[in-house]
Tab-separated table of N, CA and C and ligand atoms in Angstrom:
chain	number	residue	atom	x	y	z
E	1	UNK	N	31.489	-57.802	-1.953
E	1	UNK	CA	30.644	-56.618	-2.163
E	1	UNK	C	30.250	-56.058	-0.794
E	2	UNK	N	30.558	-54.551	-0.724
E	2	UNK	CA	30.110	-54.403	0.907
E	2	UNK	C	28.308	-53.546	0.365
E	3	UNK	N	28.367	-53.106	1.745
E	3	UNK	CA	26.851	-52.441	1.599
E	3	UNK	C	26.921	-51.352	1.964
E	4	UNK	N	26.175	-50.335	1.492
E	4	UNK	CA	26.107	-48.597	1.700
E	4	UNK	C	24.525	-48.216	1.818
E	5	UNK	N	24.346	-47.531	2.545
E	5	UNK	CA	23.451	-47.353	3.134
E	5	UNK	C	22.452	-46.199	2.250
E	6	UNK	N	21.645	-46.402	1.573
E	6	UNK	CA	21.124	-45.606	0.842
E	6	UNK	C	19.624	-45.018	1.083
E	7	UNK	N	18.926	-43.941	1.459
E	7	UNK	CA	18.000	-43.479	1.741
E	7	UNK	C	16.627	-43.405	0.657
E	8	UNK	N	15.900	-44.171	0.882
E	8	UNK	CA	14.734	-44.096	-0.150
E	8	UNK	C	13.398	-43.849	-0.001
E	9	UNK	N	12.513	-43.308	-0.731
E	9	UNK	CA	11.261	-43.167	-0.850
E	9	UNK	C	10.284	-43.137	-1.471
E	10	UNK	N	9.315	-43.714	-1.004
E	10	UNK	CA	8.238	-44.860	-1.529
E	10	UNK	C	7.786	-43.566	-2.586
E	11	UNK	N	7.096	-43.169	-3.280
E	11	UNK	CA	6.266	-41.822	-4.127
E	11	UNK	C	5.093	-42.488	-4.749
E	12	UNK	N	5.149	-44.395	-4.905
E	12	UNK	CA	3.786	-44.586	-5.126
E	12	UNK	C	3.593	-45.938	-4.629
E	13	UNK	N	2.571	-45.812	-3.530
E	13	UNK	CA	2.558	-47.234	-2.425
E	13	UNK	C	1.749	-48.415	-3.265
E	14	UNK	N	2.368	-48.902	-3.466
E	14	UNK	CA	1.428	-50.900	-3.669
E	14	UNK	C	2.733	-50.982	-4.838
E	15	UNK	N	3.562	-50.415	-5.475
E	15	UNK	CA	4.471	-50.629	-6.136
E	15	UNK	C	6.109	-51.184	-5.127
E	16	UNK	N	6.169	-52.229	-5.589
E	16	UNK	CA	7.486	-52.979	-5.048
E	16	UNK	C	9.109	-52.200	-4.752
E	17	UNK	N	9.489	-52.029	-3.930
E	17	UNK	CA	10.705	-51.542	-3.850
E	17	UNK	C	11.439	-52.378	-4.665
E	18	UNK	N	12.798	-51.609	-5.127
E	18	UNK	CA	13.905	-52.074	-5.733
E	18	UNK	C	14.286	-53.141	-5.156
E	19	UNK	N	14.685	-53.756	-5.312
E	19	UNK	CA	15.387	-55.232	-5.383
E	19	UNK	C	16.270	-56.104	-5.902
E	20	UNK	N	17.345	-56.741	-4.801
E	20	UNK	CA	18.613	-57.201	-5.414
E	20	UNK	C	17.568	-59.284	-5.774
E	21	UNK	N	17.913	-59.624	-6.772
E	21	UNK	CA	17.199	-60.818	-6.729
E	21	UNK	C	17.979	-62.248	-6.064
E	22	UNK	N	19.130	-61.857	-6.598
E	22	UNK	CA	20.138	-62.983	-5.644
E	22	UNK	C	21.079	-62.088	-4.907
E	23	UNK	N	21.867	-62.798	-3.438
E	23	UNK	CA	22.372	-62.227	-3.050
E	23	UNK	C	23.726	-62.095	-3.986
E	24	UNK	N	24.769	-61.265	-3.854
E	24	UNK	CA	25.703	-61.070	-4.887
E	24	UNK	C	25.550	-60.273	-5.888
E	25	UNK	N	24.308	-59.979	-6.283
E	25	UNK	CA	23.924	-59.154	-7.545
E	25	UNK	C	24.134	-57.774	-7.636
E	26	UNK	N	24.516	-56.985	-8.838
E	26	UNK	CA	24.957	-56.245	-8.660
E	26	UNK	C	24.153	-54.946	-8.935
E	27	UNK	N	23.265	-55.360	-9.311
E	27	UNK	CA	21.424	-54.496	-10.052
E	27	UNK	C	20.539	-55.238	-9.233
E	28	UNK	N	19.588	-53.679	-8.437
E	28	UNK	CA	18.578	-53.957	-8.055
E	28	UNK	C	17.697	-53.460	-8.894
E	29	UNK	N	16.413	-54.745	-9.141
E	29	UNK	CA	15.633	-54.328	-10.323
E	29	UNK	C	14.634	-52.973	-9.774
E	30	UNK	N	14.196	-52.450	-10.689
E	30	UNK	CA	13.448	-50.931	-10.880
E	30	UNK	C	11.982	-51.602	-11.302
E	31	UNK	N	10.805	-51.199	-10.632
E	31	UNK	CA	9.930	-51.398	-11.153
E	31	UNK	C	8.600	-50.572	-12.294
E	32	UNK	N	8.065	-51.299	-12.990
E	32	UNK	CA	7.424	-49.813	-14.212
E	32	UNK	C	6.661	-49.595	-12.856
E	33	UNK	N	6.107	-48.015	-12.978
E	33	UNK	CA	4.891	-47.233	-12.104
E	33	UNK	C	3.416	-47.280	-13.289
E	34	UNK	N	3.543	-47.595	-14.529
E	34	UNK	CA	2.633	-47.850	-15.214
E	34	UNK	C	2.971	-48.879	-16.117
E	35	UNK	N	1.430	-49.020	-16.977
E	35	UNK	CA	1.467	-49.907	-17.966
E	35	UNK	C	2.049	-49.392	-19.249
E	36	UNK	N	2.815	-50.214	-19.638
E	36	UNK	CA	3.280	-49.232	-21.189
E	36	UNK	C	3.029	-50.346	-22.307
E	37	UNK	N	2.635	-49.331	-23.597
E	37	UNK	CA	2.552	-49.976	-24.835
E	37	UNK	C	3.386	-49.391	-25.432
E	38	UNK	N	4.964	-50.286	-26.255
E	38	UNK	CA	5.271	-49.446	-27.211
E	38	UNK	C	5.767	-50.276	-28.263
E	39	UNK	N	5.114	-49.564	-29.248
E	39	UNK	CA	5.126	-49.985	-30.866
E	39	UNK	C	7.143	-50.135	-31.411
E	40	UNK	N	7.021	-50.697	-32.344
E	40	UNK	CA	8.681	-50.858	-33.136
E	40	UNK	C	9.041	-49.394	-33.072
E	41	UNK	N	10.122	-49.057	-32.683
E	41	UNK	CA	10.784	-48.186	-32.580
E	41	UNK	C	10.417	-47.026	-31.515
E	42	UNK	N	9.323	-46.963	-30.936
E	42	UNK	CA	9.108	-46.244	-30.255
E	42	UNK	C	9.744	-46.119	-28.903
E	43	UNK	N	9.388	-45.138	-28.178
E	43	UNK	CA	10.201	-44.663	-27.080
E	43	UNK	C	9.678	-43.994	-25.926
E	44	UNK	N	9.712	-44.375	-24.975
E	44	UNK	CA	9.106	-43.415	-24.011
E	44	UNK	C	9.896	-43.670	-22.673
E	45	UNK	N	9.232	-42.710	-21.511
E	45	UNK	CA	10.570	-42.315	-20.230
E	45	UNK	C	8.677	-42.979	-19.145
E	46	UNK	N	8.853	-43.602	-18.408
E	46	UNK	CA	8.395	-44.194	-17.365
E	46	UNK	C	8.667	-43.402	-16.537
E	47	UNK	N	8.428	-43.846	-15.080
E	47	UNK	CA	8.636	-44.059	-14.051
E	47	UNK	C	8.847	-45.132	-12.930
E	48	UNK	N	9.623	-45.358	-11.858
E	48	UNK	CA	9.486	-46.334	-11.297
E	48	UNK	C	8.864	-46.318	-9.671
E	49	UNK	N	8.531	-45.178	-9.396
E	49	UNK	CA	8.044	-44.950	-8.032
E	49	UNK	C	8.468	-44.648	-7.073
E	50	UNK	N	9.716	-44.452	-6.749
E	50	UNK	CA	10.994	-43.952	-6.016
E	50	UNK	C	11.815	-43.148	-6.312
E	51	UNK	N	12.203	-42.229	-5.256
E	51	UNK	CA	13.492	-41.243	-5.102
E	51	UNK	C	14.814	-42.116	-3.878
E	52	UNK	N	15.693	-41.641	-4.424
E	52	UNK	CA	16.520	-42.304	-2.999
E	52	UNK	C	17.713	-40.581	-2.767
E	53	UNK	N	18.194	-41.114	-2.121
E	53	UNK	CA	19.584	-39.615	-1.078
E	53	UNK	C	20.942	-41.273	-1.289
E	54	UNK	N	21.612	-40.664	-2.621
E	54	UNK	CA	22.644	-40.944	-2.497
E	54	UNK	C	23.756	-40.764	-1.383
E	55	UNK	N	25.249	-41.144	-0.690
E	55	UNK	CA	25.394	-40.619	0.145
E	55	UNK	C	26.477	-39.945	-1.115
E	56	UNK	N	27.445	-38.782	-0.779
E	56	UNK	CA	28.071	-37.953	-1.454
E	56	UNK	C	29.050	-39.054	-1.751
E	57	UNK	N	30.160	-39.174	-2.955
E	57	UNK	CA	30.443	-39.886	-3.312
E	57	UNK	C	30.542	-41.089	-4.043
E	58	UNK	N	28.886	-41.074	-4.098
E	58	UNK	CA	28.370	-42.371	-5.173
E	58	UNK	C	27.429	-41.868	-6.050
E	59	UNK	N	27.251	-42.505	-7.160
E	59	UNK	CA	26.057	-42.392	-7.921
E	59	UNK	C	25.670	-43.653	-8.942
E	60	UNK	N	24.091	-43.655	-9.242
E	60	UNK	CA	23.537	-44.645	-9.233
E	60	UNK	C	23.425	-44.613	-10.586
E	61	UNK	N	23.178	-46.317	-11.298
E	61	UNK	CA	23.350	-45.843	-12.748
E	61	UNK	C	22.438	-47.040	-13.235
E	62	UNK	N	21.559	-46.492	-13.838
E	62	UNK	CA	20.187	-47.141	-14.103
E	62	UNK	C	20.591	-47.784	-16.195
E	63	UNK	N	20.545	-49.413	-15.943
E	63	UNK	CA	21.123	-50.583	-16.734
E	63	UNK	C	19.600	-51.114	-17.083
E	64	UNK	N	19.534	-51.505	-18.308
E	64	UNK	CA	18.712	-51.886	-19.245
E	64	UNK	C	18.873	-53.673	-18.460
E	65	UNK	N	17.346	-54.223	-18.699
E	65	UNK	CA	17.811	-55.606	-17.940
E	65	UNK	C	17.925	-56.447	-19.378
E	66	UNK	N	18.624	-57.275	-19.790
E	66	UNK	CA	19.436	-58.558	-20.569
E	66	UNK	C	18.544	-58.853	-21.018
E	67	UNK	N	17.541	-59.487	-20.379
E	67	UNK	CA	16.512	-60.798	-20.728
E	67	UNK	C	15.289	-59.787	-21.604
E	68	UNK	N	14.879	-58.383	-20.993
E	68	UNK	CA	14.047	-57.436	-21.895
E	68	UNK	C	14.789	-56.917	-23.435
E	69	UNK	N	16.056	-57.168	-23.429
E	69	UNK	CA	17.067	-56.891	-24.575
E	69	UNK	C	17.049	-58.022	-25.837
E	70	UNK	N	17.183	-59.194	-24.971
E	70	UNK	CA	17.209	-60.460	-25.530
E	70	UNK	C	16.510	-60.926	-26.625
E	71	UNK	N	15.059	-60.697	-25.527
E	71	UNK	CA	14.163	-61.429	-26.209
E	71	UNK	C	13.356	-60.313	-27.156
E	72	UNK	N	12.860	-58.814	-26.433
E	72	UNK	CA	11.834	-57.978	-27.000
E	72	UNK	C	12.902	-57.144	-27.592
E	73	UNK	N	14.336	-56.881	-27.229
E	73	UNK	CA	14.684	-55.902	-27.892
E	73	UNK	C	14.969	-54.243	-27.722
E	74	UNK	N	14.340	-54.406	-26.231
E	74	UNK	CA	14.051	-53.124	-25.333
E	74	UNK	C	15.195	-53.078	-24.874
E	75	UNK	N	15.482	-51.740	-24.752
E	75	UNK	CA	16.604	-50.946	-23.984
E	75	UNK	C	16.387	-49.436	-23.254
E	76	UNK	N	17.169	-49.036	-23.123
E	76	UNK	CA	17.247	-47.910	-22.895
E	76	UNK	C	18.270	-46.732	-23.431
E	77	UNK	N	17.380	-46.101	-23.332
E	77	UNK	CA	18.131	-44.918	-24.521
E	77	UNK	C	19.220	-44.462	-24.303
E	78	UNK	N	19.491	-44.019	-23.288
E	78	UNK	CA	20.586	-43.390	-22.122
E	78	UNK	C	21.420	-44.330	-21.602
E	79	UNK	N	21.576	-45.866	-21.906
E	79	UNK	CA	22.057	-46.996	-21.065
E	79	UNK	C	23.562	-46.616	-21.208
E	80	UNK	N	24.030	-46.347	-19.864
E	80	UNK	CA	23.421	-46.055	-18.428
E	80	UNK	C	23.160	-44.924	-18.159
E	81	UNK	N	21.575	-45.042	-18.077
E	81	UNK	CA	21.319	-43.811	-17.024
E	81	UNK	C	22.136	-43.301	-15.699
E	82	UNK	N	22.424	-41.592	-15.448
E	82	UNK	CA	23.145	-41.521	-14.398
E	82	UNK	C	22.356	-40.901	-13.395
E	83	UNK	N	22.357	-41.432	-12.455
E	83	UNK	CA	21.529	-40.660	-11.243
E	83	UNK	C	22.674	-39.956	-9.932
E	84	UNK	N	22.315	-38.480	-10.138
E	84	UNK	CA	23.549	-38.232	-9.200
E	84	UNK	C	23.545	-38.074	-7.865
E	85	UNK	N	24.269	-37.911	-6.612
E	85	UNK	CA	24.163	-38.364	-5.578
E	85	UNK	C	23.150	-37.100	-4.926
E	86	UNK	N	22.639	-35.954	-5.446
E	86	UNK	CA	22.303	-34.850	-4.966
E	86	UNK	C	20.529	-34.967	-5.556
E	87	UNK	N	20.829	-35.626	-6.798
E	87	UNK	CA	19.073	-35.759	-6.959
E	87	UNK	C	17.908	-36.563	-6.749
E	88	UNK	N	17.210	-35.707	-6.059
E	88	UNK	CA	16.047	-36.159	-5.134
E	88	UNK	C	14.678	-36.422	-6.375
E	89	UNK	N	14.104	-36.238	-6.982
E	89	UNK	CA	13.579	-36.607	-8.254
E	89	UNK	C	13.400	-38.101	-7.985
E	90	UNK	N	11.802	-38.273	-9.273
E	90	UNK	CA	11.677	-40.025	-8.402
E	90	UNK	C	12.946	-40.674	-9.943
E	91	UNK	N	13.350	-41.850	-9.843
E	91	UNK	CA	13.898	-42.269	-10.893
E	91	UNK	C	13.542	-42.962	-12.301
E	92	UNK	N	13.690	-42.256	-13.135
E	92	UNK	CA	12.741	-42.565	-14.647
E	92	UNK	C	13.667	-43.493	-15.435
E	93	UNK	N	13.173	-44.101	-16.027
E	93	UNK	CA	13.390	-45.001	-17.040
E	93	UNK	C	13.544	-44.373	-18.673
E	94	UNK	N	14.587	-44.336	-19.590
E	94	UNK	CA	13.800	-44.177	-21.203
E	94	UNK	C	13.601	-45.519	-22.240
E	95	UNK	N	12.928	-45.948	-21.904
E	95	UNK	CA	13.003	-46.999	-22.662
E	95	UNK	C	12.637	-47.011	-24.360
E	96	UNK	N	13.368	-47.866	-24.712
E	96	UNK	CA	12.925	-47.650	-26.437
E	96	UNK	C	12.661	-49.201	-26.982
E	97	UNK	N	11.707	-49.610	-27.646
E	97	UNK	CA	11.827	-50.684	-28.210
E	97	UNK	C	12.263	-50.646	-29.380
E	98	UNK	N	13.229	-51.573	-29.596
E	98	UNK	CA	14.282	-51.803	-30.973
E	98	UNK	C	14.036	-52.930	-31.882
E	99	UNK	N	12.732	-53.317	-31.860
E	99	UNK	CA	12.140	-54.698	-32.486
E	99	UNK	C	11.770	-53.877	-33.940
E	100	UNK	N	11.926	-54.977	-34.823
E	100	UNK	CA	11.326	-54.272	-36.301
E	100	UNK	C	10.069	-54.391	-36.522
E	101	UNK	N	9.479	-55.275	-35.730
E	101	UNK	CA	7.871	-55.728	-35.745
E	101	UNK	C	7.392	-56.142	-35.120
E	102	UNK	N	7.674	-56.297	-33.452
E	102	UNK	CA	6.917	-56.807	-32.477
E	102	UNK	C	6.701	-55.432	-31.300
E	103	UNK	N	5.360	-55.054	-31.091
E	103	UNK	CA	5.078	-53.748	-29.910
E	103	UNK	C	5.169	-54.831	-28.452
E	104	UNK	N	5.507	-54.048	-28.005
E	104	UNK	CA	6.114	-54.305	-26.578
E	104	UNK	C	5.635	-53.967	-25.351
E	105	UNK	N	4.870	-54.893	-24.336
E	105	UNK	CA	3.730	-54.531	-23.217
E	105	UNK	C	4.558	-54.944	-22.347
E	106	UNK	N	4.091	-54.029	-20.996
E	106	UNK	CA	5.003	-54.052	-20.084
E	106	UNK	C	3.853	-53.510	-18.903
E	107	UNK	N	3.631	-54.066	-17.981
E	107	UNK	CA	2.655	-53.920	-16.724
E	107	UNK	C	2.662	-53.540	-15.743
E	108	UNK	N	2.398	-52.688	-15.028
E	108	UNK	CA	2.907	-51.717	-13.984
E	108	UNK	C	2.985	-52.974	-12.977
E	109	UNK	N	4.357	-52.532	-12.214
E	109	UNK	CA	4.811	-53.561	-11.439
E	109	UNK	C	6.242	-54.362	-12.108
E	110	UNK	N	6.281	-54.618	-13.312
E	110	UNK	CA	6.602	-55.710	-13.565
E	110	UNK	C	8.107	-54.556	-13.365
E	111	UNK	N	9.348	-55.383	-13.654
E	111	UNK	CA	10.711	-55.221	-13.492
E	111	UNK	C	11.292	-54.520	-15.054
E	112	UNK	N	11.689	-53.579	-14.869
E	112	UNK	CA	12.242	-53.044	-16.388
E	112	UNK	C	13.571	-52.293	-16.303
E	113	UNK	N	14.302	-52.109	-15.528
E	113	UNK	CA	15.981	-52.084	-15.309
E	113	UNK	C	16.129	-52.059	-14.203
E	114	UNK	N	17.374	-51.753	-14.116
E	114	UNK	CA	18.224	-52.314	-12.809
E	114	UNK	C	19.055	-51.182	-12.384
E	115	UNK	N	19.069	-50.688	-11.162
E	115	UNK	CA	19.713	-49.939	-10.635
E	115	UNK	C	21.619	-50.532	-10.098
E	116	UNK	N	22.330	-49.979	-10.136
E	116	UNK	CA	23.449	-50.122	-9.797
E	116	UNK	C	24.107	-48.877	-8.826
E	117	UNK	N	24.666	-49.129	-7.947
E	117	UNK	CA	25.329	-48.114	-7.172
E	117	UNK	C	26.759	-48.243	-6.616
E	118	UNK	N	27.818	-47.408	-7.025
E	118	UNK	CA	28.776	-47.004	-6.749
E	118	UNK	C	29.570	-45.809	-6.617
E	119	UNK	N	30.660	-46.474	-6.250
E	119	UNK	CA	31.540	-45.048	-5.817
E	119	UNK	C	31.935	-44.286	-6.724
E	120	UNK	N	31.963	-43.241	-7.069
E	120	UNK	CA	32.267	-42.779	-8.350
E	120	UNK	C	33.411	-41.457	-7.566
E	121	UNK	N	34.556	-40.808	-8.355
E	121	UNK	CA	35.735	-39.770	-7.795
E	121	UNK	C	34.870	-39.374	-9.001
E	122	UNK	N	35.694	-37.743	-8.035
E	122	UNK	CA	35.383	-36.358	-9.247
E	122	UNK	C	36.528	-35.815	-9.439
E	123	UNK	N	36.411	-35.710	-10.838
E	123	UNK	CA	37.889	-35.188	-11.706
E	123	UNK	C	38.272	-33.629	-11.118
E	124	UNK	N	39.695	-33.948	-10.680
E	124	UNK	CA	40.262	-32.482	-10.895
E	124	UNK	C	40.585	-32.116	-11.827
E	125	UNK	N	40.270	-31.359	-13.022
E	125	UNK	CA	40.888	-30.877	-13.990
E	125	UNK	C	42.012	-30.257	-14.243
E	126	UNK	N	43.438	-30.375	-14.256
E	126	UNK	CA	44.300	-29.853	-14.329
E	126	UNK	C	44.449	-29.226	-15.579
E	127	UNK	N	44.421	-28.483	-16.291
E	127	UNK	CA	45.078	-27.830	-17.601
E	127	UNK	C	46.426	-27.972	-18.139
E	128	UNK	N	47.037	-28.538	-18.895
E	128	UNK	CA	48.339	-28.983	-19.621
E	128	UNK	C	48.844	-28.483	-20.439
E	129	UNK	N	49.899	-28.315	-21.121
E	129	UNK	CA	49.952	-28.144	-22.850
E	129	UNK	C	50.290	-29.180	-23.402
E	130	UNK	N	50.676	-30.208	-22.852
E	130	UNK	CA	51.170	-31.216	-23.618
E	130	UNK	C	50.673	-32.700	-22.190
E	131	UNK	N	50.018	-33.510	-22.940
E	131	UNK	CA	49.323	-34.736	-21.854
E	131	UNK	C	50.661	-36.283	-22.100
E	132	UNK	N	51.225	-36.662	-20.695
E	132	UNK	CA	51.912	-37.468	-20.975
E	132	UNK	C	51.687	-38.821	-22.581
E	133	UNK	N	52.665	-39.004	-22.433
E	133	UNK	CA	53.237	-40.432	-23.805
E	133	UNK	C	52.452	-41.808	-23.484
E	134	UNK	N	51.272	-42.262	-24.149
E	134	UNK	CA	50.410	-43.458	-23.631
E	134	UNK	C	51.239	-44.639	-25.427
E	135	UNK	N	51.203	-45.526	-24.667
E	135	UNK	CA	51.001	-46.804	-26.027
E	135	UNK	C	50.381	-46.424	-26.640
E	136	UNK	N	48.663	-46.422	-26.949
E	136	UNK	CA	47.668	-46.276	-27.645
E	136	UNK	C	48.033	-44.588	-28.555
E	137	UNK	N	48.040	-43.720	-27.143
E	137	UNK	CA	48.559	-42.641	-27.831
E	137	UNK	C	47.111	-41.991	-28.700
E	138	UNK	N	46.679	-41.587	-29.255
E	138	UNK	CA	45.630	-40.497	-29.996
E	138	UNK	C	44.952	-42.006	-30.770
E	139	UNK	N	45.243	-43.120	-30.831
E	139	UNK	CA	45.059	-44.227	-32.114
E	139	UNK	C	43.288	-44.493	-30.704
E	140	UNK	N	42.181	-44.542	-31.837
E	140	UNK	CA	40.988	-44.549	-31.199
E	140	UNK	C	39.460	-44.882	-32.559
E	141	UNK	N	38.645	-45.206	-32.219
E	141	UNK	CA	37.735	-45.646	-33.300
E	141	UNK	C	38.176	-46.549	-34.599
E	142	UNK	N	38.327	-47.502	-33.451
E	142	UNK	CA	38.438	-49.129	-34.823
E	142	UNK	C	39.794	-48.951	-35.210
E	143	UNK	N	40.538	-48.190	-33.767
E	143	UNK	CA	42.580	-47.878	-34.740
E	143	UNK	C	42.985	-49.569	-34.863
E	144	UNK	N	42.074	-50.486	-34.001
E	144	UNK	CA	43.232	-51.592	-33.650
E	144	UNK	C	42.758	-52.783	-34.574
E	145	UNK	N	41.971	-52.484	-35.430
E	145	UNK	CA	40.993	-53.292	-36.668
E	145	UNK	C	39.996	-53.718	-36.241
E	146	UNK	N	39.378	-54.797	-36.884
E	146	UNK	CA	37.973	-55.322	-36.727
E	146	UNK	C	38.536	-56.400	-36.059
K	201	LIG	O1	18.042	-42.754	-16.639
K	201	LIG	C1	18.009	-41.760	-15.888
K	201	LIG	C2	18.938	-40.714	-15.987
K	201	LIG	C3	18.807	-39.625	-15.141
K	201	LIG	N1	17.818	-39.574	-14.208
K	201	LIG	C4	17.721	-38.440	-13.294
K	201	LIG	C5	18.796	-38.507	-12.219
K	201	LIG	C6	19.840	-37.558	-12.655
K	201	LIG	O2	20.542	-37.029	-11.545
K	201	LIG	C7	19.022	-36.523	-13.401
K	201	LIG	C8	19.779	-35.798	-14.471
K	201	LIG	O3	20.317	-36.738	-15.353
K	201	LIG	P1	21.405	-36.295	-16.433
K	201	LIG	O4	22.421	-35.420	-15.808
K	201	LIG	O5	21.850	-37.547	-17.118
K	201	LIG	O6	20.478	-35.514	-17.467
K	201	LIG	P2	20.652	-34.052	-18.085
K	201	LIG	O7	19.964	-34.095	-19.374
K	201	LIG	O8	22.102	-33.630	-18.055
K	201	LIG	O9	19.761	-33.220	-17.064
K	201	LIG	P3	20.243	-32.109	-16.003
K	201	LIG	O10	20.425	-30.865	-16.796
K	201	LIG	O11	19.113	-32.047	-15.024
K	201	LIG	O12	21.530	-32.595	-15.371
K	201	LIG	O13	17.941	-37.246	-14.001
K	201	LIG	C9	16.904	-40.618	-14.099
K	201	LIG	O14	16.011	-40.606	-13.263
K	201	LIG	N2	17.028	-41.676	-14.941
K	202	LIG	MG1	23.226	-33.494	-16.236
């Protein structure tokens, strides 16, 4: 894994910067900017306290963390959020809890997804009338069974 140099800023001080937890990892966790309560099914968009300056060529893509999935059921609505290399905006969270009966507390500070960053190409669109011969071919949604 190499390293890229990414520009960030603090937007609310005593809140923890992002963070890789082991070295190797591929999500640095996001921290809540508030306390949240949310009931079965409910949903709401956070904040985490930071903007960063992608460099051109990458963009960042904000991952629901496992262990909040696991156990409470929480995700995110959008998983993966895309953050693009041009927006300066601090980075929000949507989180939804997916529990049938347990509301879901979460404490400003504490860790609630994970940022990821890579290289991402931008499509040239070429226009066709006819798109080369694939195996799969048009066969798509459950073509290959259960
Ligand atoms: O989970 C997310 C997803 C997006 N963003 C920010 C960064 C991204 O660059 C911007 C726009 O996101 P997106 O393009 O997914 O949303 P949109 O609904 O298409 O909004 P827009 O019209 O602003 O592009 O919102 C976040 O902070 N968190
Ligand atoms: Mg968009």
């Amino acid at each position: 894994m190499s390293d890229v140099e990414v520009l960030i800023q603090p937007l609310d001080p005593g809140l923890p910067m992002p963070s890789y937890a082991h070295s190797g990892d591929a999500g640095a966790d996001l921290h809540a900017a508030e306390d949240v309560e949310l009931m079965p099914g409910e949903r709401t968009v956070i904040g985490t306290g930071v903007a960063i300056a992608l460099p051109e060529g990458y963009a960042a893509f904000v991952h629901p963390r496992s262990g909040l999935a696991a156990r409470h059921g929480v995700t995110l609505v959008n998983a993966p959020g895309t953050v693009d290399a041009g927006y300066r905006g601090e980075i929000k969270v949507t989180l939804i809890n997916t529990d049938a009966k347990e509301p879901f507390r979460l404490r400003r500070g504490d860790r609630v997804a994970q940022l990821v960053v890579q290289r991402v190409e931008r499509a040239l669109f070429t226009p066709v009338e006819r798109l080369p011969e694939s195996v799969r071919g048009t066969g798509g949604f459950g073509s290959t069974g259960r």
